[in-house]
mmCIF file with all atom_site columns, C-alpha atoms in Angstrom:
data_model
loop_
_atom_site.group_PDB
_atom_site.id
_atom_site.type_symbol
_atom_site.label_atom_id
_atom_site.label_alt_id
_atom_site.label_comp_id
_atom_site.label_asym_id
_atom_site.label_entity_id
_atom_site.label_seq_id
_atom_site.pdbx_PDB_ins_code
_atom_site.Cartn_x
_atom_site.Cartn_y
_atom_site.Cartn_z
_atom_site.occupancy
_atom_site.B_iso_or_equiv
_atom_site.pdbx_formal_charge
_atom_site.auth_seq_id
_atom_site.auth_comp_id
_atom_site.auth_asym_id
_atom_site.auth_atom_id
_atom_site.pdbx_PDB_model_num
ATOM 1   C CA . MET A 1 1   ? -100.090 33.068 -324.354 1.00 0.00 ? 1   MET A CA 1
ATOM 2   C CA . THR A 1 2   ? -97.685  31.099 -322.209 1.00 0.00 ? 2   THR A CA 1
ATOM 3   C CA . ASP A 1 3   ? -95.603  34.236 -321.635 1.00 0.00 ? 3   ASP A CA 1
ATOM 4   C CA . GLN A 1 4   ? -98.693  36.190 -320.610 1.00 0.00 ? 4   GLN A CA 1
ATOM 5   C CA . ILE A 1 5   ? -99.694  33.497 -318.141 1.00 0.00 ? 5   ILE A CA 1
ATOM 6   C CA . ALA A 1 6   ? -96.194  33.499 -316.676 1.00 0.00 ? 6   ALA A CA 1
ATOM 7   C CA . THR A 1 7   ? -96.265  37.275 -316.359 1.00 0.00 ? 7   THR A CA 1
ATOM 8   C CA . VAL A 1 8   ? -99.627  37.211 -314.580 1.00 0.00 ? 8   VAL A CA 1
ATOM 9   C CA . ALA A 1 9   ? -98.410  34.444 -312.288 1.00 0.00 ? 9   ALA A CA 1
ATOM 10  C CA . ALA A 1 10  ? -95.279  36.430 -311.439 1.00 0.00 ? 10  ALA A CA 1
ATOM 11  C CA . LYS A 1 11  ? -97.348  39.509 -310.633 1.00 0.00 ? 11  LYS A CA 1
ATOM 12  C CA . ALA A 1 12  ? -99.608  37.395 -308.449 1.00 0.00 ? 12  ALA A CA 1
ATOM 13  C CA . ASP A 1 13  ? -96.592  36.034 -306.586 1.00 0.00 ? 13  ASP A CA 1
ATOM 14  C CA . ASP A 1 14  ? -95.311  39.582 -306.117 1.00 0.00 ? 14  ASP A CA 1
ATOM 15  C CA . ALA A 1 15  ? -98.671  40.669 -304.770 1.00 0.00 ? 15  ALA A CA 1
ATOM 16  C CA . VAL A 1 16  ? -98.733  37.757 -302.316 1.00 0.00 ? 16  VAL A CA 1
ATOM 17  C CA . ALA A 1 17  ? -95.177  38.534 -301.198 1.00 0.00 ? 17  ALA A CA 1
ATOM 18  C CA . THR A 1 18  ? -96.053  42.191 -300.747 1.00 0.00 ? 18  THR A CA 1
ATOM 19  C CA . ALA A 1 19  ? -99.116  41.306 -298.720 1.00 0.00 ? 19  ALA A CA 1
ATOM 20  C CA . GLN A 1 20  ? -97.108  38.913 -296.545 1.00 0.00 ? 20  GLN A CA 1
ATOM 21  C CA . ALA A 1 21  ? -94.450  41.548 -295.980 1.00 0.00 ? 21  ALA A CA 1
ATOM 22  C CA . ALA A 1 22  ? -97.102  44.072 -295.051 1.00 0.00 ? 22  ALA A CA 1
ATOM 23  C CA . GLY A 1 23  ? -98.641  41.598 -292.643 1.00 0.00 ? 23  GLY A CA 1
ATOM 24  C CA . THR A 1 24  ? -95.279  40.898 -291.042 1.00 0.00 ? 24  THR A CA 1
ATOM 25  C CA . ALA A 1 25  ? -94.592  44.615 -290.733 1.00 0.00 ? 25  ALA A CA 1
ATOM 26  C CA . ALA A 1 26  ? -97.993  45.170 -289.169 1.00 0.00 ? 26  ALA A CA 1
ATOM 27  C CA . ALA A 1 27  ? -97.439  42.337 -286.694 1.00 0.00 ? 27  ALA A CA 1
ATOM 28  C CA . THR A 1 28  ? -94.020  43.728 -285.812 1.00 0.00 ? 28  THR A CA 1
ATOM 29  C CA . ALA A 1 29  ? -95.449  47.197 -285.322 1.00 0.00 ? 29  ALA A CA 1
ATOM 30  C CA . GLU A 1 30  ? -98.219  45.817 -283.138 1.00 0.00 ? 30  GLU A CA 1
ATOM 31  C CA . ALA A 1 31  ? -95.722  43.871 -281.022 1.00 0.00 ? 31  ALA A CA 1
ATOM 32  C CA . SER A 1 32  ? -93.546  46.963 -280.644 1.00 0.00 ? 32  SER A CA 1
ATOM 33  C CA . ALA A 1 33  ? -96.548  49.048 -279.631 1.00 0.00 ? 33  ALA A CA 1
ATOM 34  C CA . THR A 1 34  ? -97.633  46.428 -277.108 1.00 0.00 ? 34  THR A CA 1
ATOM 35  C CA . GLU A 1 35  ? -94.136  46.286 -275.661 1.00 0.00 ? 35  GLU A CA 1
ATOM 36  C CA . ALA A 1 36  ? -93.994  50.087 -275.419 1.00 0.00 ? 36  ALA A CA 1
ATOM 37  C CA . VAL A 1 37  ? -97.346  50.208 -273.631 1.00 0.00 ? 37  VAL A CA 1
ATOM 38  C CA . SER A 1 38  ? -96.199  47.470 -271.268 1.00 0.00 ? 38  SER A CA 1
ATOM 39  C CA . THR A 1 39  ? -92.957  49.330 -270.566 1.00 0.00 ? 39  THR A CA 1
ATOM 40  C CA . VAL A 1 40  ? -94.790  52.567 -269.826 1.00 0.00 ? 40  VAL A CA 1
ATOM 41  C CA . ALA A 1 41  ? -97.315  50.783 -267.615 1.00 0.00 ? 41  ALA A CA 1
ATOM 42  C CA . GLY A 1 42  ? -94.502  49.048 -265.748 1.00 0.00 ? 42  GLY A CA 1
ATOM 43  C CA . ALA A 1 43  ? -92.691  52.333 -265.234 1.00 0.00 ? 43  ALA A CA 1
ATOM 44  C CA . ILE A 1 44  ? -95.851  53.980 -263.901 1.00 0.00 ? 44  ILE A CA 1
ATOM 45  C CA . GLN A 1 45  ? -96.512  51.075 -261.532 1.00 0.00 ? 45  GLN A CA 1
ATOM 46  C CA . GLY A 1 46  ? -92.894  51.062 -260.391 1.00 0.00 ? 46  GLY A CA 1
ATOM 47  C CA . ALA A 1 47  ? -93.071  54.777 -259.629 1.00 0.00 ? 47  ALA A CA 1
ATOM 48  C CA . SER A 1 48  ? -96.312  54.248 -257.721 1.00 0.00 ? 48  SER A CA 1
ATOM 49  C CA . VAL A 1 49  ? -94.755  51.460 -255.650 1.00 0.00 ? 49  VAL A CA 1
ATOM 50  C CA . LYS A 1 50  ? -91.741  53.650 -254.827 1.00 0.00 ? 50  LYS A CA 1
ATOM 51  C CA . SER A 1 51  ? -94.027  56.503 -253.801 1.00 0.00 ? 51  SER A CA 1
ATOM 52  C CA . ALA A 1 52  ? -96.100  54.247 -251.547 1.00 0.00 ? 52  ALA A CA 1
ATOM 53  C CA . ALA A 1 53  ? -92.933  52.731 -250.048 1.00 0.00 ? 53  ALA A CA 1
ATOM 54  C CA . ALA A 1 54  ? -91.589  56.201 -249.273 1.00 0.00 ? 54  ALA A CA 1
ATOM 55  C CA . ALA A 1 55  ? -94.890  57.112 -247.611 1.00 0.00 ? 55  ALA A CA 1
ATOM 56  C CA . LEU A 1 56  ? -94.830  53.909 -245.575 1.00 0.00 ? 56  LEU A CA 1
ATOM 57  C CA . SER A 1 57  ? -91.282  54.565 -244.331 1.00 0.00 ? 57  SER A CA 1
ATOM 58  C CA . SER A 1 58  ? -92.037  58.187 -243.503 1.00 0.00 ? 58  SER A CA 1
ATOM 59  C CA . ARG A 1 59  ? -95.211  57.418 -241.577 1.00 0.00 ? 59  ARG A CA 1
ATOM 60  C CA . MET A 1 60  ? -93.560  54.550 -239.716 1.00 0.00 ? 60  MET A CA 1
ATOM 61  C CA . ALA A 1 61  ? -90.733  56.838 -238.607 1.00 0.00 ? 61  ALA A CA 1
ATOM 62  C CA . SER A 1 62  ? -93.268  59.441 -237.441 1.00 0.00 ? 62  SER A CA 1
ATOM 63  C CA . GLY A 1 63  ? -95.337  56.956 -235.436 1.00 0.00 ? 63  GLY A CA 1
ATOM 64  C CA . LEU A 1 64  ? -98.385  57.389 -237.682 1.00 0.00 ? 64  LEU A CA 1
ATOM 65  C CA . SER A 1 65  ? -100.726 54.799 -239.159 1.00 0.00 ? 65  SER A CA 1
ATOM 66  C CA . PHE A 1 66  ? -99.336  53.428 -242.422 1.00 0.00 ? 66  PHE A CA 1
ATOM 67  C CA . SER A 1 67  ? -102.236 51.150 -243.409 1.00 0.00 ? 67  SER A CA 1
ATOM 68  C CA . ALA A 1 68  ? -103.064 53.069 -246.601 1.00 0.00 ? 68  ALA A CA 1
ATOM 69  C CA . ALA A 1 69  ? -99.494  52.978 -247.892 1.00 0.00 ? 69  ALA A CA 1
ATOM 70  C CA . LEU A 1 70  ? -99.117  49.283 -247.036 1.00 0.00 ? 70  LEU A CA 1
ATOM 71  C CA . ASP A 1 71  ? -102.439 48.413 -248.695 1.00 0.00 ? 71  ASP A CA 1
ATOM 72  C CA . GLU A 1 72  ? -101.424 50.340 -251.822 1.00 0.00 ? 72  GLU A CA 1
ATOM 73  C CA . ILE A 1 73  ? -98.178  48.401 -252.133 1.00 0.00 ? 73  ILE A CA 1
ATOM 74  C CA . VAL A 1 74  ? -100.018 45.104 -251.695 1.00 0.00 ? 74  VAL A CA 1
ATOM 75  C CA . GLN A 1 75  ? -102.596 46.033 -254.356 1.00 0.00 ? 75  GLN A CA 1
ATOM 76  C CA . LEU A 1 76  ? -99.993  47.277 -256.835 1.00 0.00 ? 76  LEU A CA 1
ATOM 77  C CA . THR A 1 77  ? -97.718  44.262 -256.519 1.00 0.00 ? 77  THR A CA 1
ATOM 78  C CA . GLY A 1 78  ? -100.097 41.445 -255.611 1.00 0.00 ? 78  GLY A CA 1
ATOM 79  C CA . SER A 1 79  ? -97.850  40.655 -252.667 1.00 0.00 ? 79  SER A CA 1
ATOM 80  C CA . GLN A 1 80  ? -98.693  39.755 -249.075 1.00 0.00 ? 80  GLN A CA 1
ATOM 81  C CA . ALA A 1 81  ? -97.652  42.096 -246.292 1.00 0.00 ? 81  ALA A CA 1
ATOM 82  C CA . PRO A 1 82  ? -95.584  40.501 -243.502 1.00 0.00 ? 82  PRO A CA 1
ATOM 83  C CA . GLU A 1 83  ? -97.319  40.057 -240.155 1.00 0.00 ? 83  GLU A CA 1
ATOM 84  C CA . ALA A 1 84  ? -94.781  42.307 -238.423 1.00 0.00 ? 84  ALA A CA 1
ATOM 85  C CA . LEU A 1 85  ? -96.117  45.189 -240.555 1.00 0.00 ? 85  LEU A CA 1
ATOM 86  C CA . SER A 1 86  ? -99.797  44.378 -240.987 1.00 0.00 ? 86  SER A CA 1
ATOM 87  C CA . SER A 1 87  ? -100.313 43.846 -237.243 1.00 0.00 ? 87  SER A CA 1
ATOM 88  C CA . VAL A 1 88  ? -99.200  47.398 -236.381 1.00 0.00 ? 88  VAL A CA 1
ATOM 89  C CA . ALA A 1 89  ? -100.106 49.290 -239.568 1.00 0.00 ? 89  ALA A CA 1
ATOM 90  C CA . ALA A 1 90  ? -103.365 50.726 -238.242 1.00 0.00 ? 90  ALA A CA 1
ATOM 91  C CA . SER A 1 91  ? -102.061 51.851 -234.849 1.00 0.00 ? 91  SER A CA 1
ATOM 92  C CA . GLY A 1 92  ? -98.573  52.897 -235.883 1.00 0.00 ? 92  GLY A CA 1
ATOM 93  C CA . LEU A 1 93  ? -95.507  52.437 -233.688 1.00 0.00 ? 93  LEU A CA 1
ATOM 94  C CA . PRO A 1 94  ? -93.787  54.432 -230.944 1.00 0.00 ? 94  PRO A CA 1
ATOM 95  C CA . THR A 1 95  ? -91.089  56.573 -232.523 1.00 0.00 ? 95  THR A CA 1
ATOM 96  C CA . ALA A 1 96  ? -87.407  56.053 -231.821 1.00 0.00 ? 96  ALA A CA 1
ATOM 97  C CA . ASP A 1 97  ? -87.330  59.310 -229.845 1.00 0.00 ? 97  ASP A CA 1
ATOM 98  C CA . GLN A 1 98  ? -90.275  58.220 -227.723 1.00 0.00 ? 98  GLN A CA 1
ATOM 99  C CA . LEU A 1 99  ? -88.647  54.893 -226.940 1.00 0.00 ? 99  LEU A CA 1
ATOM 100 C CA . ILE A 1 100 ? -85.406  56.599 -225.987 1.00 0.00 ? 100 ILE A CA 1
ATOM 101 C CA . SER A 1 101 ? -87.081  59.143 -223.686 1.00 0.00 ? 101 SER A CA 1
ATOM 102 C CA . ARG A 1 102 ? -89.188  56.471 -221.977 1.00 0.00 ? 102 ARG A CA 1
ATOM 103 C CA . PHE A 1 103 ? -86.234  54.276 -221.090 1.00 0.00 ? 103 PHE A CA 1
ATOM 104 C CA . THR A 1 104 ? -84.421  56.282 -218.377 1.00 0.00 ? 104 THR A CA 1
ATOM 105 C CA . PRO A 1 105 ? -87.212  56.288 -215.739 1.00 0.00 ? 105 PRO A CA 1
ATOM 106 C CA . LEU A 1 106 ? -87.851  52.597 -216.375 1.00 0.00 ? 106 LEU A CA 1
ATOM 107 C CA . ALA A 1 107 ? -84.275  51.412 -215.863 1.00 0.00 ? 107 ALA A CA 1
ATOM 108 C CA . PRO A 1 108 ? -84.364  51.710 -212.022 1.00 0.00 ? 108 PRO A CA 1
ATOM 109 C CA . LYS A 1 109 ? -87.615  49.747 -212.022 1.00 0.00 ? 109 LYS A CA 1
ATOM 110 C CA . ALA A 1 110 ? -85.939  46.973 -214.004 1.00 0.00 ? 110 ALA A CA 1
ATOM 111 C CA . ILE A 1 111 ? -83.124  46.846 -211.462 1.00 0.00 ? 111 ILE A CA 1
ATOM 112 C CA . ALA A 1 112 ? -85.630  46.874 -208.585 1.00 0.00 ? 112 ALA A CA 1
ATOM 113 C CA . GLU A 1 113 ? -87.592  43.965 -210.022 1.00 0.00 ? 113 GLU A CA 1
ATOM 114 C CA . ASP A 1 114 ? -84.384  42.024 -210.571 1.00 0.00 ? 114 ASP A CA 1
ATOM 115 C CA . LEU A 1 115 ? -83.337  42.681 -206.946 1.00 0.00 ? 115 LEU A CA 1
ATOM 116 C CA . LYS A 1 116 ? -86.787  41.743 -205.722 1.00 0.00 ? 116 LYS A CA 1
ATOM 117 C CA . ALA A 1 117 ? -86.452  38.362 -207.360 1.00 0.00 ? 117 ALA A CA 1
ATOM 118 C CA . LYS A 1 118 ? -83.060  37.794 -205.722 1.00 0.00 ? 118 LYS A CA 1
ATOM 119 C CA . SER A 1 119 ? -83.250  39.519 -202.314 1.00 0.00 ? 119 SER A CA 1
ATOM 120 C CA . ASP A 1 120 ? -85.196  39.320 -199.069 1.00 0.00 ? 120 ASP A CA 1
ATOM 121 C CA . ASP A 1 121 ? -87.555  42.178 -198.152 1.00 0.00 ? 121 ASP A CA 1
ATOM 122 C CA . ASN A 1 122 ? -85.098  44.067 -195.921 1.00 0.00 ? 122 ASN A CA 1
ATOM 123 C CA . ALA A 1 123 ? -82.317  44.045 -198.474 1.00 0.00 ? 123 ALA A CA 1
ATOM 124 C CA . LEU A 1 124 ? -84.747  45.020 -201.174 1.00 0.00 ? 124 LEU A CA 1
ATOM 125 C CA . GLY A 1 125 ? -86.068  47.988 -199.220 1.00 0.00 ? 125 GLY A CA 1
ATOM 126 C CA . HIS A 1 126 ? -82.586  49.322 -198.629 1.00 0.00 ? 126 HIS A CA 1
ATOM 127 C CA . ALA A 1 127 ? -81.490  48.779 -202.243 1.00 0.00 ? 127 ALA A CA 1
ATOM 128 C CA . THR A 1 128 ? -84.522  50.232 -203.965 1.00 0.00 ? 128 THR A CA 1
ATOM 129 C CA . ALA A 1 129 ? -84.345  53.389 -201.842 1.00 0.00 ? 129 ALA A CA 1
ATOM 130 C CA . ARG A 1 130 ? -81.041  54.246 -203.479 1.00 0.00 ? 130 ARG A CA 1
ATOM 131 C CA . LEU A 1 131 ? -81.732  53.045 -207.024 1.00 0.00 ? 131 LEU A CA 1
ATOM 132 C CA . GLU A 1 132 ? -82.835  56.315 -208.577 1.00 0.00 ? 132 GLU A CA 1
ATOM 133 C CA . SER A 1 133 ? -79.862  58.290 -207.280 1.00 0.00 ? 133 SER A CA 1
ATOM 134 C CA . ILE A 1 134 ? -77.402  55.551 -208.166 1.00 0.00 ? 134 ILE A CA 1
ATOM 135 C CA . PHE A 1 135 ? -78.763  55.138 -211.669 1.00 0.00 ? 135 PHE A CA 1
ATOM 136 C CA . ALA A 1 136 ? -78.933  58.889 -212.221 1.00 0.00 ? 136 ALA A CA 1
ATOM 137 C CA . GLY A 1 137 ? -75.312  59.317 -211.177 1.00 0.00 ? 137 GLY A CA 1
ATOM 138 C CA . ARG A 1 138 ? -73.893  56.340 -213.074 1.00 0.00 ? 138 ARG A CA 1
ATOM 139 C CA . PRO A 1 139 ? -71.374  56.658 -215.941 1.00 0.00 ? 139 PRO A CA 1
ATOM 140 C CA . LYS A 1 140 ? -73.112  57.208 -219.252 1.00 0.00 ? 140 LYS A CA 1
ATOM 141 C CA . SER A 1 141 ? -70.863  54.838 -221.174 1.00 0.00 ? 141 SER A CA 1
ATOM 142 C CA . ALA A 1 142 ? -71.619  51.173 -221.805 1.00 0.00 ? 142 ALA A CA 1
ATOM 143 C CA . GLN A 1 143 ? -70.357  48.881 -219.039 1.00 0.00 ? 143 GLN A CA 1
ATOM 144 C CA . GLU A 1 144 ? -69.075  45.341 -219.453 1.00 0.00 ? 144 GLU A CA 1
ATOM 145 C CA . GLY A 1 145 ? -70.538  42.452 -217.523 1.00 0.00 ? 145 GLY A CA 1
ATOM 146 C CA . ASP A 1 146 ? -73.707  40.415 -217.106 1.00 0.00 ? 146 ASP A CA 1
ATOM 147 C CA . SER A 1 147 ? -75.247  42.348 -214.234 1.00 0.00 ? 147 SER A CA 1
ATOM 148 C CA . THR A 1 148 ? -78.588  44.041 -214.782 1.00 0.00 ? 148 THR A CA 1
ATOM 149 C CA . GLY A 1 149 ? -76.993  47.464 -214.409 1.00 0.00 ? 149 GLY A CA 1
ATOM 150 C CA . ALA A 1 150 ? -74.290  46.681 -216.973 1.00 0.00 ? 150 ALA A CA 1
ATOM 151 C CA . ILE A 1 151 ? -76.797  45.344 -219.469 1.00 0.00 ? 151 ILE A CA 1
ATOM 152 C CA . LEU A 1 152 ? -79.008  48.388 -219.014 1.00 0.00 ? 152 LEU A CA 1
ATOM 153 C CA . SER A 1 153 ? -76.010  50.674 -219.533 1.00 0.00 ? 153 SER A CA 1
ATOM 154 C CA . ARG A 1 154 ? -75.424  49.011 -222.907 1.00 0.00 ? 154 ARG A CA 1
ATOM 155 C CA . VAL A 1 155 ? -79.102  49.293 -223.769 1.00 0.00 ? 155 VAL A CA 1
ATOM 156 C CA . GLU A 1 156 ? -78.945  53.006 -223.022 1.00 0.00 ? 156 GLU A CA 1
ATOM 157 C CA . ALA A 1 157 ? -75.703  53.452 -224.956 1.00 0.00 ? 157 ALA A CA 1
ATOM 158 C CA . ASN A 1 158 ? -77.231  51.864 -228.044 1.00 0.00 ? 158 ASN A CA 1
ATOM 159 C CA . LEU A 1 159 ? -80.375  53.954 -227.666 1.00 0.00 ? 159 LEU A CA 1
ATOM 160 C CA . GLY A 1 160 ? -78.132  57.012 -227.575 1.00 0.00 ? 160 GLY A CA 1
ATOM 161 C CA . LYS A 1 161 ? -76.781  55.984 -230.969 1.00 0.00 ? 161 LYS A CA 1
ATOM 162 C CA . ALA A 1 162 ? -80.348  55.347 -232.219 1.00 0.00 ? 162 ALA A CA 1
ATOM 163 C CA . ASP A 1 163 ? -79.387  51.707 -232.765 1.00 0.00 ? 163 ASP A CA 1
ATOM 164 C CA . LEU A 1 164 ? -82.662  50.186 -231.667 1.00 0.00 ? 164 LEU A CA 1
ATOM 165 C CA . ALA A 1 165 ? -81.826  46.691 -232.915 1.00 0.00 ? 165 ALA A CA 1
ATOM 166 C CA . ALA A 1 166 ? -78.640  46.574 -230.822 1.00 0.00 ? 166 ALA A CA 1
ATOM 167 C CA . ALA A 1 167 ? -80.528  47.958 -227.815 1.00 0.00 ? 167 ALA A CA 1
ATOM 168 C CA . LEU A 1 168 ? -83.111  45.206 -228.190 1.00 0.00 ? 168 LEU A CA 1
ATOM 169 C CA . GLY A 1 169 ? -80.397  42.576 -228.464 1.00 0.00 ? 169 GLY A CA 1
ATOM 170 C CA . GLU A 1 170 ? -78.977  43.696 -225.130 1.00 0.00 ? 170 GLU A CA 1
ATOM 171 C CA . ALA A 1 171 ? -82.388  44.022 -223.454 1.00 0.00 ? 171 ALA A CA 1
ATOM 172 C CA . GLU A 1 172 ? -83.314  40.475 -224.419 1.00 0.00 ? 172 GLU A CA 1
ATOM 173 C CA . ALA A 1 173 ? -80.439  39.275 -222.203 1.00 0.00 ? 173 ALA A CA 1
ATOM 174 C CA . LEU A 1 174 ? -82.082  40.727 -219.081 1.00 0.00 ? 174 LEU A CA 1
ATOM 175 C CA . SER A 1 175 ? -83.683  38.433 -216.530 1.00 0.00 ? 175 SER A CA 1
ATOM 176 C CA . ASP A 1 176 ? -87.420  37.933 -216.734 1.00 0.00 ? 176 ASP A CA 1
ATOM 177 C CA . ALA A 1 177 ? -87.802  39.964 -213.554 1.00 0.00 ? 177 ALA A CA 1
ATOM 178 C CA . ALA A 1 178 ? -85.839  42.895 -214.977 1.00 0.00 ? 178 ALA A CA 1
ATOM 179 C CA . LYS A 1 179 ? -87.830  42.699 -218.221 1.00 0.00 ? 179 LYS A CA 1
ATOM 180 C CA . SER A 1 180 ? -91.043  42.943 -216.232 1.00 0.00 ? 180 SER A CA 1
ATOM 181 C CA . GLY A 1 181 ? -89.769  46.214 -214.771 1.00 0.00 ? 181 GLY A CA 1
ATOM 182 C CA . LEU A 1 182 ? -89.541  47.652 -218.275 1.00 0.00 ? 182 LEU A CA 1
ATOM 183 C CA . GLY A 1 183 ? -93.231  46.927 -218.809 1.00 0.00 ? 183 GLY A CA 1
ATOM 184 C CA . SER A 1 184 ? -94.656  47.568 -222.266 1.00 0.00 ? 184 SER A CA 1
ATOM 185 C CA . TRP A 1 185 ? -91.526  49.472 -223.303 1.00 0.00 ? 185 TRP A CA 1
ATOM 186 C CA . LEU A 1 186 ? -89.715  46.277 -224.220 1.00 0.00 ? 186 LEU A CA 1
ATOM 187 C CA . ASP A 1 187 ? -92.675  45.019 -226.262 1.00 0.00 ? 187 ASP A CA 1
ATOM 188 C CA . ASP A 1 188 ? -92.857  48.372 -228.041 1.00 0.00 ? 188 ASP A CA 1
ATOM 189 C CA . LEU A 1 189 ? -89.134  48.305 -228.797 1.00 0.00 ? 189 LEU A CA 1
ATOM 190 C CA . ARG A 1 190 ? -89.391  44.750 -230.090 1.00 0.00 ? 190 ARG A CA 1
ATOM 191 C CA . SER A 1 191 ? -92.360  45.634 -232.321 1.00 0.00 ? 191 SER A CA 1
ATOM 192 C CA . ARG A 1 192 ? -90.528  48.656 -233.755 1.00 0.00 ? 192 ARG A CA 1
ATOM 193 C CA . VAL A 1 193 ? -87.343  46.711 -234.516 1.00 0.00 ? 193 VAL A CA 1
ATOM 194 C CA . GLU A 1 194 ? -89.231  43.799 -236.068 1.00 0.00 ? 194 GLU A CA 1
ATOM 195 C CA . ALA A 1 195 ? -91.404  46.137 -238.149 1.00 0.00 ? 195 ALA A CA 1
ATOM 196 C CA . GLU A 1 196 ? -88.405  48.104 -239.414 1.00 0.00 ? 196 GLU A CA 1
ATOM 197 C CA . ALA A 1 197 ? -86.617  44.910 -240.451 1.00 0.00 ? 197 ALA A CA 1
ATOM 198 C CA . ALA A 1 198 ? -89.758  43.558 -242.119 1.00 0.00 ? 198 ALA A CA 1
ATOM 199 C CA . ALA A 1 199 ? -90.349  46.837 -243.952 1.00 0.00 ? 199 ALA A CA 1
ATOM 200 C CA . GLU A 1 200 ? -86.793  46.914 -245.278 1.00 0.00 ? 200 GLU A CA 1
ATOM 201 C CA . THR A 1 201 ? -87.045  43.350 -246.618 1.00 0.00 ? 201 THR A CA 1
ATOM 202 C CA . PHE A 1 202 ? -90.584  43.816 -247.972 1.00 0.00 ? 202 PHE A CA 1
ATOM 203 C CA . ILE A 1 203 ? -89.801  47.057 -249.802 1.00 0.00 ? 203 ILE A CA 1
ATOM 204 C CA . ALA A 1 204 ? -86.642  45.541 -251.303 1.00 0.00 ? 204 ALA A CA 1
ATOM 205 C CA . GLU A 1 205 ? -88.613  42.530 -252.547 1.00 0.00 ? 205 GLU A CA 1
ATOM 206 C CA . VAL A 1 206 ? -91.520  44.419 -254.101 1.00 0.00 ? 206 VAL A CA 1
ATOM 207 C CA . GLY A 1 207 ? -89.189  47.073 -255.473 1.00 0.00 ? 207 GLY A CA 1
ATOM 208 C CA . GLY A 1 208 ? -87.029  44.433 -257.134 1.00 0.00 ? 208 GLY A CA 1
ATOM 209 C CA . SER A 1 209 ? -90.072  42.792 -258.720 1.00 0.00 ? 209 SER A CA 1
ATOM 210 C CA . GLN A 1 210 ? -90.783  46.063 -260.540 1.00 0.00 ? 210 GLN A CA 1
ATOM 211 C CA . GLY A 1 211 ? -87.386  46.180 -262.220 1.00 0.00 ? 211 GLY A CA 1
#
């Protein structure tokens, strides 16, 4: 009888061990399945973020509204869009080509405004009458110096290389009077450069969070 009881007890222990093993295996399988689902979901979200980021960059470069792409990135990542992007997303930005083409006719006006702030009326009248021809016939290379003309030559040289950030850096050194001659062009250039920098940082941050 004792042997029979021991045998039954051993079988019971085996059954318990088998059940525990099965439970462990089931838990492991469930964890693996959950991890696989999470990995797939993460990959899908990462691909969606990359697609939206590509759309944002493309539409920014083309001067189109990029609100939808920016909103999609924010919703997918739970992030907050930088002000430099959100403030211009609906309207879009002037393209690099547009900024470059608008600059040449504005440069003489910047020089004229700078002269106006420094000269009497007679000197100004004589100087401004020759500005367009002088500026049109100037060397196309960047000139050294702190004069308005030299600074503008470096602005133009950087625009010619499509280096908008460097062009802005030079333009910011102009006098307030010369800046006023550039009108909204300088504000548009500043907005474009700031938005491009913000987009680069923002996309890198949200892209890295998907890795």
